[in-house]
mmCIF file of C-alpha atoms in Angstrom:
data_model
loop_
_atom_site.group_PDB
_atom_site.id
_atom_site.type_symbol
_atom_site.label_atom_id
_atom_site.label_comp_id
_atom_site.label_asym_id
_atom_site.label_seq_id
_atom_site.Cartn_x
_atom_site.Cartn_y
_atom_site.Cartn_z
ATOM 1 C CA UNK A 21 111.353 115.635 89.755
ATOM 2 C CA UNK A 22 110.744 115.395 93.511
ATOM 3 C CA UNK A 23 108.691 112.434 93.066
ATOM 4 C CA UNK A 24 111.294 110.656 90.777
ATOM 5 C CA UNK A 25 113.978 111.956 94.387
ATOM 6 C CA UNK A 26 111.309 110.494 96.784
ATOM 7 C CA UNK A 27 110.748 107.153 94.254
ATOM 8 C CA UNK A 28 114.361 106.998 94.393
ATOM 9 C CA UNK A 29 114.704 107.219 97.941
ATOM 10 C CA UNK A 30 112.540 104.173 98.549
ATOM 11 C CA UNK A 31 114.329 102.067 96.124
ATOM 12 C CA UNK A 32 117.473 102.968 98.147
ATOM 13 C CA UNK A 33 116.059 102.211 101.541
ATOM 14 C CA UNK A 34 113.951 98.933 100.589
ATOM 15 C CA UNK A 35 117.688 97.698 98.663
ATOM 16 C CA UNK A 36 119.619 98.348 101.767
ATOM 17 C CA UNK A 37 116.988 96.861 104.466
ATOM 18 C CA UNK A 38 116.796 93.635 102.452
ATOM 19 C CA UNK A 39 120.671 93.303 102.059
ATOM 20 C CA UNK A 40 121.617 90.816 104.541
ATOM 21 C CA UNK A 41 125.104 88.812 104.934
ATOM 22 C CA UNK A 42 125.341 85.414 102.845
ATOM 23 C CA UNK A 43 124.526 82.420 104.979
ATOM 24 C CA UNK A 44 127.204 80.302 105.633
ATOM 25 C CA UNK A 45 127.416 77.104 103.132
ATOM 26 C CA UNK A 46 126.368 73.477 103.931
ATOM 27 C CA UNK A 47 126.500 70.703 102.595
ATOM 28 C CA UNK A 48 123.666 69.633 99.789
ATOM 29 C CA UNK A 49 121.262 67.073 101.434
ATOM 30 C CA UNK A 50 119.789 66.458 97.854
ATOM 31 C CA UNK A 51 120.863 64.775 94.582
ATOM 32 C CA UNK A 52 120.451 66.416 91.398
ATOM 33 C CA UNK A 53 117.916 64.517 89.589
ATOM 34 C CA UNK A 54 118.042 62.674 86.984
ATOM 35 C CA UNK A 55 117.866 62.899 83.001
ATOM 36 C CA UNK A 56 113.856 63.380 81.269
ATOM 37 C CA UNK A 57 112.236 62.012 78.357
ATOM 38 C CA UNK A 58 111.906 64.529 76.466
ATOM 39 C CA UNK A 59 108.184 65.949 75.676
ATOM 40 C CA UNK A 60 107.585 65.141 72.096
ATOM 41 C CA UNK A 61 103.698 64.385 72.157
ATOM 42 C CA UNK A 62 100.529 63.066 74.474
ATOM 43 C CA UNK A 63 102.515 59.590 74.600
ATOM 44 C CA UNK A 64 105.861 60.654 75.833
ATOM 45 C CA UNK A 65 103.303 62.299 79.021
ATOM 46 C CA UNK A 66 103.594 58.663 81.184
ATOM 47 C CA UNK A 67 107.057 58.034 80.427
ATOM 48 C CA UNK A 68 107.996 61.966 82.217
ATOM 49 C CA UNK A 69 105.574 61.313 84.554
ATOM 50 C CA UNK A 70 106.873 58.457 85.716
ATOM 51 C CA UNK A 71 110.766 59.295 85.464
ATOM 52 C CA UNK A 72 110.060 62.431 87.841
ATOM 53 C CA UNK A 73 108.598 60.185 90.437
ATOM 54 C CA UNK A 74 111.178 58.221 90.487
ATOM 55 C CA UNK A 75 113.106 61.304 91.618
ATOM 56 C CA UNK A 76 110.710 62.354 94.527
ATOM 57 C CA UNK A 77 110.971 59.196 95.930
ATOM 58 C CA UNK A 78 114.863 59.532 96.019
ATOM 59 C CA UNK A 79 114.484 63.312 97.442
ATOM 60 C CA UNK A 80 111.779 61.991 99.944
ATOM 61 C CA UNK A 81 114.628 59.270 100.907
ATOM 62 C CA UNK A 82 117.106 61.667 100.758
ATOM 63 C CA UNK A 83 114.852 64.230 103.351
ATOM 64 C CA UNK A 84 114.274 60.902 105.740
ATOM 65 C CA UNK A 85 118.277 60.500 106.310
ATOM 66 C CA UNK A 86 118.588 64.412 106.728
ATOM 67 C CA UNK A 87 115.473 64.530 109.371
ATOM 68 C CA UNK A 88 114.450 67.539 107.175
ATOM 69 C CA UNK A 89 110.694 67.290 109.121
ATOM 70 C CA UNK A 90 109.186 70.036 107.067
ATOM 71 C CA UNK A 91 110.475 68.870 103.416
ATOM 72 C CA UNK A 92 109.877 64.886 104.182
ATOM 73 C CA UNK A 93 105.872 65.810 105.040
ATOM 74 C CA UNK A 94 105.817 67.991 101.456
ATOM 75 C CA UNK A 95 107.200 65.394 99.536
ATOM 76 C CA UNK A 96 104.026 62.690 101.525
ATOM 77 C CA UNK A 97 102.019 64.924 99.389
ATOM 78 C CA UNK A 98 103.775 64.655 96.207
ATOM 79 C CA UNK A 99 103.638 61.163 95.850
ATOM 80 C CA UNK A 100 100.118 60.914 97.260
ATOM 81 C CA UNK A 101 98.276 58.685 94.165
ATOM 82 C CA UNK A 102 97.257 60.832 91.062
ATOM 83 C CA UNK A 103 99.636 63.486 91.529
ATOM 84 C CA UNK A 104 101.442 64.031 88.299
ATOM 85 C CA UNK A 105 104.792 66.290 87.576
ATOM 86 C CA UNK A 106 106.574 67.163 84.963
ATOM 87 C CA UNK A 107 109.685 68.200 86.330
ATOM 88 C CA UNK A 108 111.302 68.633 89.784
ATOM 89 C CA UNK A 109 114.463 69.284 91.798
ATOM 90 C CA UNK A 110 115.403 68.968 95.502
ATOM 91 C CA UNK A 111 118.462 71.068 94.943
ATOM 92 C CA UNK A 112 118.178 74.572 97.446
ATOM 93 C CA UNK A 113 114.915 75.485 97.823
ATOM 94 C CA UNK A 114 113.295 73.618 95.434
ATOM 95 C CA UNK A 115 111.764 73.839 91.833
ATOM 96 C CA UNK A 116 108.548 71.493 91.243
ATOM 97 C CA UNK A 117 106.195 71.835 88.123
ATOM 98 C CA UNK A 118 102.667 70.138 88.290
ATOM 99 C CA UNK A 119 99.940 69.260 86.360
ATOM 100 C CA UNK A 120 96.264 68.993 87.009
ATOM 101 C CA UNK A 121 93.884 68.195 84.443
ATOM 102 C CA UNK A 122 94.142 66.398 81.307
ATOM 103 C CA UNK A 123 97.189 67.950 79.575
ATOM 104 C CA UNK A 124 96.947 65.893 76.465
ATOM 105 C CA UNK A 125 93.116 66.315 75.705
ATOM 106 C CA UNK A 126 93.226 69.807 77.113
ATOM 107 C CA UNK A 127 91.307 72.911 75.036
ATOM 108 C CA UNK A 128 92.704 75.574 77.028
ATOM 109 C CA UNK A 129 95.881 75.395 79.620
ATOM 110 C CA UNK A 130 96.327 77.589 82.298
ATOM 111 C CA UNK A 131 100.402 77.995 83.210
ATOM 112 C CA UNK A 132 100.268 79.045 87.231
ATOM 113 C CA UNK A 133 103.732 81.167 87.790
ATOM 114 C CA UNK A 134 104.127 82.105 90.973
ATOM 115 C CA UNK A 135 106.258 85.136 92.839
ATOM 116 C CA UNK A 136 109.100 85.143 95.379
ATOM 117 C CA UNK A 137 109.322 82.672 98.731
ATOM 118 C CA UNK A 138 107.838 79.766 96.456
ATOM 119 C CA UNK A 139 109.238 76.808 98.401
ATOM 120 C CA UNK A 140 108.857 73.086 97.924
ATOM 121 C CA UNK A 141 107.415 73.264 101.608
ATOM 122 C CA UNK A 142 104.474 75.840 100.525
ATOM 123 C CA UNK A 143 103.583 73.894 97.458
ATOM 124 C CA UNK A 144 100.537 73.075 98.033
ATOM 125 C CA UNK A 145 99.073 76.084 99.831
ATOM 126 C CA UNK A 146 96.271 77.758 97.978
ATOM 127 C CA UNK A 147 98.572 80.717 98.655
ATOM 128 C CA UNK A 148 101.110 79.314 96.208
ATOM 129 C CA UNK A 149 101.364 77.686 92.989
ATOM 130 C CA UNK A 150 100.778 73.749 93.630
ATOM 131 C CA UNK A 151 97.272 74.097 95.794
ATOM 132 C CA UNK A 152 96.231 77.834 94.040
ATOM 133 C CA UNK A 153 96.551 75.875 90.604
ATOM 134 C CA UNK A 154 94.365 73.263 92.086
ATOM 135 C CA UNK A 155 92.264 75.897 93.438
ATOM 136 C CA UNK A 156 91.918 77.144 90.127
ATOM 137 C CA UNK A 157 90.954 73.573 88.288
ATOM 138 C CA UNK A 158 88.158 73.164 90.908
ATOM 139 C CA UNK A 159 86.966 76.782 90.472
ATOM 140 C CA UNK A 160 87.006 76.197 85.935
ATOM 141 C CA UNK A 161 84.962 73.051 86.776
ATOM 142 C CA UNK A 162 82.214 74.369 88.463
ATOM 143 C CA UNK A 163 81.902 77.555 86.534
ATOM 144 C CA UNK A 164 82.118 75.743 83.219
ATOM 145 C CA UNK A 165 81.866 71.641 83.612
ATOM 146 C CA UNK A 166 82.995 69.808 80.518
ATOM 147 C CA UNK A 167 85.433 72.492 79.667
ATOM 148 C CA UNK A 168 88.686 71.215 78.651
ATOM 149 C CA UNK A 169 90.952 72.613 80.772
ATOM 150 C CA UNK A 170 94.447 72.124 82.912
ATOM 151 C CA UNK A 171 96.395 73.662 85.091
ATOM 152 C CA UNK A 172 99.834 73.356 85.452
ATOM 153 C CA UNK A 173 101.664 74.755 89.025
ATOM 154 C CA UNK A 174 104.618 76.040 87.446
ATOM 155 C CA UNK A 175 107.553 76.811 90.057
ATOM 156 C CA UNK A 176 110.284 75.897 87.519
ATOM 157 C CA UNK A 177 112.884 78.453 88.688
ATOM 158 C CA UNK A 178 114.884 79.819 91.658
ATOM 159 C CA UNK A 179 112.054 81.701 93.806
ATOM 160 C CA UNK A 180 113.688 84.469 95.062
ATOM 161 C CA UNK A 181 113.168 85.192 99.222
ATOM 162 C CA UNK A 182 111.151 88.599 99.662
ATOM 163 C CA UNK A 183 114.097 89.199 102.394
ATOM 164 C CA UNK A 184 116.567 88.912 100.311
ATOM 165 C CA UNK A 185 117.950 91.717 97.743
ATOM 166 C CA UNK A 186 117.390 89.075 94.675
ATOM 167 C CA UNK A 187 113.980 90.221 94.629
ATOM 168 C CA UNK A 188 114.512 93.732 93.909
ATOM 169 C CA UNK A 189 116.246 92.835 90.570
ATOM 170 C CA UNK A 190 115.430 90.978 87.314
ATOM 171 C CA UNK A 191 117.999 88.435 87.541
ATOM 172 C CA UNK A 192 116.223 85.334 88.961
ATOM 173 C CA UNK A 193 113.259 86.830 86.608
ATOM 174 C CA UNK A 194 115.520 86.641 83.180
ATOM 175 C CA UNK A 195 116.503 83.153 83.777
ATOM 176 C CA UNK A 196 112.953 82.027 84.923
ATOM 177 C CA UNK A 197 111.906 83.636 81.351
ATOM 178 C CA UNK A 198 114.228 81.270 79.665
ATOM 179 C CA UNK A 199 112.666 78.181 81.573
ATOM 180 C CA UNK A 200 109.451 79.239 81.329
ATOM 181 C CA UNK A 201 109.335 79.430 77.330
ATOM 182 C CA UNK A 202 110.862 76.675 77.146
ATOM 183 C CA UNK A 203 108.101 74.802 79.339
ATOM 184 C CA UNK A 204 106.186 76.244 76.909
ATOM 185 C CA UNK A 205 107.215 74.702 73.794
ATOM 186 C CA UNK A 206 107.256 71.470 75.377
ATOM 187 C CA UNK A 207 103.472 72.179 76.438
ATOM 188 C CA UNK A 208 102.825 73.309 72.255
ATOM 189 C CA UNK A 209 104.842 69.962 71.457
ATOM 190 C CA UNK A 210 102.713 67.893 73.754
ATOM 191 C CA UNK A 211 99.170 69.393 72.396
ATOM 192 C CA UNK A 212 99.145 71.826 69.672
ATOM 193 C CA UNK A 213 96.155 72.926 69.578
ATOM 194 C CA UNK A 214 95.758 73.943 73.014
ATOM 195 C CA UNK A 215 95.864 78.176 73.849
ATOM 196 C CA UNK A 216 97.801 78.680 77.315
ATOM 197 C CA UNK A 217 96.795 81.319 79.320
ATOM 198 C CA UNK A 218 99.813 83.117 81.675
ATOM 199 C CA UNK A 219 98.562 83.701 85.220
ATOM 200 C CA UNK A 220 101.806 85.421 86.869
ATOM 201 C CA UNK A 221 101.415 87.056 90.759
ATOM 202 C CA UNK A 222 103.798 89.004 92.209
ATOM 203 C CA UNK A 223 107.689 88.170 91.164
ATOM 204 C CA UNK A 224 106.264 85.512 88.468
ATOM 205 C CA UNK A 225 104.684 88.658 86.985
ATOM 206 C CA UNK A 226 108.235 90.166 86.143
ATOM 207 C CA UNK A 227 109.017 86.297 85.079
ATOM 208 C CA UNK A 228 106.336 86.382 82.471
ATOM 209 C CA UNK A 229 106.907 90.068 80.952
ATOM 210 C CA UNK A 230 110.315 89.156 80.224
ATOM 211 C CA UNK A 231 109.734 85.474 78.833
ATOM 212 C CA UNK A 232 107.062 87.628 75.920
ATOM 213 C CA UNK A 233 110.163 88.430 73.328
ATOM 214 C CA UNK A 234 111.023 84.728 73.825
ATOM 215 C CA UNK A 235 107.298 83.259 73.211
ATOM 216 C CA UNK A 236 106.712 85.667 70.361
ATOM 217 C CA UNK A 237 109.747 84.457 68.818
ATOM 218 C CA UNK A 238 108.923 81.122 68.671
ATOM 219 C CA UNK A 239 105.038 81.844 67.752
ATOM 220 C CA UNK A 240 104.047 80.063 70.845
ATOM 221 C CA UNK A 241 100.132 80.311 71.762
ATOM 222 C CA UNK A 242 100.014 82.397 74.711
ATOM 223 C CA UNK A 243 96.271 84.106 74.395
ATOM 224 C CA UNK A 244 95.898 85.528 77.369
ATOM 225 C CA UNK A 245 97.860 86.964 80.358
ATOM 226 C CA UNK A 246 97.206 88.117 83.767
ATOM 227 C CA UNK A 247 99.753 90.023 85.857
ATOM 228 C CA UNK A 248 98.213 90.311 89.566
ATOM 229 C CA UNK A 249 100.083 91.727 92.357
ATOM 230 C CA UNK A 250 102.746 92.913 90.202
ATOM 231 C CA UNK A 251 105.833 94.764 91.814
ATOM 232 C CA UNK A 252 106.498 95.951 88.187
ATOM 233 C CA UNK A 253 107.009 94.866 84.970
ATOM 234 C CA UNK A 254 109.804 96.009 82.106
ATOM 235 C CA UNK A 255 107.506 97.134 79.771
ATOM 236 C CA UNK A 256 106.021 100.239 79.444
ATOM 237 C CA UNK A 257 102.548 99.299 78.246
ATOM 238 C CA UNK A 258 100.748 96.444 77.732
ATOM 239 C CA UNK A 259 100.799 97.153 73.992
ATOM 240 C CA UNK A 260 104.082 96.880 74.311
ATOM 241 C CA UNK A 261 104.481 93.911 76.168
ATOM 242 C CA UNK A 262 101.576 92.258 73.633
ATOM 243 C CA UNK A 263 103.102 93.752 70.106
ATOM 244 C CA UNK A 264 107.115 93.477 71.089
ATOM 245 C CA UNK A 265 106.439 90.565 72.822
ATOM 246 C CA UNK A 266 103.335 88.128 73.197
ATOM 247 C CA UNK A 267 100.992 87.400 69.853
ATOM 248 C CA UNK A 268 99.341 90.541 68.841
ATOM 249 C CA UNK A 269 95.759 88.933 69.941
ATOM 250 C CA UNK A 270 96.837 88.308 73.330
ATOM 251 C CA UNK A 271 95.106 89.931 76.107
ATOM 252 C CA UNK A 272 96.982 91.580 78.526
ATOM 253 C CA UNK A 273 94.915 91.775 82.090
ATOM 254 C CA UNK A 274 95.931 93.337 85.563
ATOM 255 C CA UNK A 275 94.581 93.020 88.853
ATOM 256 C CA UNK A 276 95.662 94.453 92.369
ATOM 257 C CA UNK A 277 93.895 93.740 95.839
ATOM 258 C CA UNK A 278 93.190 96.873 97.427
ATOM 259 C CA UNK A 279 94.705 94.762 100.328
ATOM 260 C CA UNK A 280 98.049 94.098 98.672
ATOM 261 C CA UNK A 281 101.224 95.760 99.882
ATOM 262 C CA UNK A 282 102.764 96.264 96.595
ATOM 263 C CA UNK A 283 100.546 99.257 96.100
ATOM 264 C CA UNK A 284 103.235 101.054 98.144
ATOM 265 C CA UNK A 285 106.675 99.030 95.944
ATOM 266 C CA UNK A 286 108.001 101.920 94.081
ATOM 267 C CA UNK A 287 107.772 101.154 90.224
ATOM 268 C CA UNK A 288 110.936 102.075 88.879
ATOM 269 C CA UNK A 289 114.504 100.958 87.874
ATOM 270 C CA UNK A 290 117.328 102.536 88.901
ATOM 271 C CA UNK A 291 120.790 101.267 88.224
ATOM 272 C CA UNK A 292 119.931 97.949 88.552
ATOM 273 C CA UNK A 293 117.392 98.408 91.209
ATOM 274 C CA UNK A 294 113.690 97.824 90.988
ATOM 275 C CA UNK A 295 111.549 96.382 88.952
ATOM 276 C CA UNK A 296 109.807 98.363 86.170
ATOM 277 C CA UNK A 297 106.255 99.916 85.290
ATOM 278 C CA UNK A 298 102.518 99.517 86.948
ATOM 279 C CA UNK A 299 100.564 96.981 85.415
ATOM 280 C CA UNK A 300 98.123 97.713 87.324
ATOM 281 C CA UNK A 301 98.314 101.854 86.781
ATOM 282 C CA UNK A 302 96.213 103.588 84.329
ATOM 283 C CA UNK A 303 98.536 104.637 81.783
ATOM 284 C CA UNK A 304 100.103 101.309 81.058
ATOM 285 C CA UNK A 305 96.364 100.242 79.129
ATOM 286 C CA UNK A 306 96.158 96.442 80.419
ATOM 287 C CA UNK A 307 92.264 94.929 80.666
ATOM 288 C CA UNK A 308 91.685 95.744 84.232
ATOM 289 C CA UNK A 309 89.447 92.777 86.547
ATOM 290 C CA UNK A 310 88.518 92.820 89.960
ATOM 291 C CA UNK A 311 90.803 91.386 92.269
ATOM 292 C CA UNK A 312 88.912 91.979 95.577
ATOM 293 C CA UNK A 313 89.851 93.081 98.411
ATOM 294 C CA UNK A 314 92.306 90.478 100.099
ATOM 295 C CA UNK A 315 96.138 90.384 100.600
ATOM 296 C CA UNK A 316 98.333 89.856 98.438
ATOM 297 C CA UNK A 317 99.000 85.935 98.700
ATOM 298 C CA UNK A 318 95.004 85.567 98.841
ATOM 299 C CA UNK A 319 94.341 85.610 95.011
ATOM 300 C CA UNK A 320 93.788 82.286 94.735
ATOM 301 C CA UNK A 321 92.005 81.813 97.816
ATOM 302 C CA UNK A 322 88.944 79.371 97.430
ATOM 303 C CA UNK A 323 85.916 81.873 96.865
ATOM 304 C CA UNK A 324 87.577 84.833 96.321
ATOM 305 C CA UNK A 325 86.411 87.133 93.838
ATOM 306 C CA UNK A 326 89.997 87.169 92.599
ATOM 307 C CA UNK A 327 89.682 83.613 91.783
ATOM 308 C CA UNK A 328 87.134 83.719 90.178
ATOM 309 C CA UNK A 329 88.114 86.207 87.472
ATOM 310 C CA UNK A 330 91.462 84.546 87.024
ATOM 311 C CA UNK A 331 89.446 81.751 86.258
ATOM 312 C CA UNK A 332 87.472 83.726 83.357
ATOM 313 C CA UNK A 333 91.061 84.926 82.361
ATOM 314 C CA UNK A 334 92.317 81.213 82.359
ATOM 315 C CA UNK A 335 89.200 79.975 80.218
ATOM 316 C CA UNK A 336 89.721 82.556 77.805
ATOM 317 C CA UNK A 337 86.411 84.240 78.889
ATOM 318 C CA UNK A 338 86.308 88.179 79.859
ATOM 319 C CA UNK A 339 85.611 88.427 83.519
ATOM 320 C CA UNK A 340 83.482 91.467 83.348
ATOM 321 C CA UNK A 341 85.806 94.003 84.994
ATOM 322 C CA UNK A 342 86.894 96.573 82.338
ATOM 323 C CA UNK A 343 89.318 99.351 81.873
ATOM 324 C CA UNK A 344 87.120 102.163 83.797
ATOM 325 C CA UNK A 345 87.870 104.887 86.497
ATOM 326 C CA UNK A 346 85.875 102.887 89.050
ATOM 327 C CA UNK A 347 87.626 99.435 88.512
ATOM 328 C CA UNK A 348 91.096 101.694 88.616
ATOM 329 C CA UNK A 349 89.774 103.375 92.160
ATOM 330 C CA UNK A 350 89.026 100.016 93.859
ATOM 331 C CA UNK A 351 92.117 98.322 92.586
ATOM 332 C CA UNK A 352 94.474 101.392 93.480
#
């Protein structure tokens, strides 16, 4: 009981430090974009492809007449030749979802869901979803060349800021569930016979745990997933998160850096507030691999043991780490 008081207690504190007074409105600088073909199969790719670079180009026009410095030099990038996305919106602080790799002719996909203060303007760090998925495509192709594999950079929902009080709740979580299985489906409709693996840090962790009733539902194949600096999750186990929620063969893997400040997040709800159960913890029974040692935006850092295990995960491959006292003392 006086941990539960203490647990409490944090919850409180952290919820009333991160409360801060709305910021007054402004005008939008960005257009909404515009309608997509929808994803019916490997031909409709070019024809989504194409439409969302259409509305890049408007958003980078649309940054040039604001003299938004930081967005106009992010959206260079996304229009540098080859780049390829599947969906994207200017609107706020921007939702962008990527692909690298072959999604068509694709054995395996790896879906990329980042956590909170994903930003149109951090894209393409390795610290965040557009340059860690990359990351992550270079990694699969050097540990297993001629694997079929792609990555997709998914930040298809509203990011919440770590300093604001969004991210102690679910809320932004629940509706990125609902995008993300739908992404999904549109991935199963473009390549059946492709397995996805889920590869959620942080925030995106809590995206993918509630988005599992949704898959399961529509007997989407999601094979294996990997919740790494987790802040919690809703479920209780991993069986249940696999049995309610994801197909009953998926593997359900967690990771923490023994540098990663969400060792200290408190993992509990409490009217409203927090987040849920350890992955990462002992008693919840997830597939444990070695995350390393580094912070906790560092898991997809180029040569990172991290990486490379989330690479295993992503291939459909065991990374070696099991579910054993010593893996639990240097992730703890």
């Amino acid at each position: 009981m006086r941990t539960l008081h203490r647990r409490t207690a944090a919850v409180t504190a952290l919820a009333a430090v991160t409360t801060t007074a709305a910021a007054p409105g402004r005008a939008e600088p960005y257009a909404a974009p515009g309608s997509l073909p929808v994803l019916s199969g490997a031909y409709s790719l070019a024809a989504r492809f194409d439409a969302v670079a259409r509305d890049i180009l408007r958003a980078h026009s649309d940054a040039a007449r604001a003299q938004d410095r930081d967005r106009l030099k992010a959206l260079s990038g996304f229009l540098a030749p080859g780049r390829r996305f599947l969906s994207f919106d200017a609107r706020g602080h921007g939702r962008a979802v990527e692909a690298v790799g072959d999604l068509a002719r694709a054995d395996r996909v790896a879906v990329v869901v980042p956590g909170a203060d994903g930003l149109l303007t951090n894209f393409d760090s390795w610290k965040w979803a557009g340059g860690g998925a990359r990351s992550l495509h270079r990694q699969a192709a050097a540990a297993a060349p001629g694997t079929r594999l792609a990555v997709v950079a998914w930040l298809g929902y509203d990011s919440p800021s770590t300093r604001s009080p969004a991210v102690l709740t679910d809320g932004r979580a629940a509706d990125g569930a609902r995008e993300l299985t739908r992404f999904v489906g549109e991935l199963h409709r473009v390549n059946g016979r492709a397995e996805v693996a889920l590869l959620c840090h942080s925030y995106g962790s809590v995206v993918c745990g509630k988005a599992a009733p949704r898959l399961a539902r529509q007997r989407l194949p999601v094979d294996e997933v990997a919740l790494y600096g987790s802040p919690g999750v809703a479920a209780a186990s991993a069986a249940a998160l696999c049995c309610a929620g994801l197909a009953s063969g998926a593997r359900i893997w967690a990771g923490r850096s023994s540098g990663d400040w969400t060792r200290f997040v408190p993992k509990v709800r409490i009217a409203g507030i927090g987040l849920g159960h350890d992955p990462a913890a002992p008693s919840f029974g997830a597939l444990r691999f070695d995350a390393g040692s580094g912070p906790h935006s560092a898991y997809l850092r180029p040569g990172s043991r991290s990486l490379r295990n989330l690479t295993s995960i992503a291939l459909g491959r065991d990374p070696g780490a099991h579910d054993t006292e010593a893996t639990h003392a240097r992730n703890a």
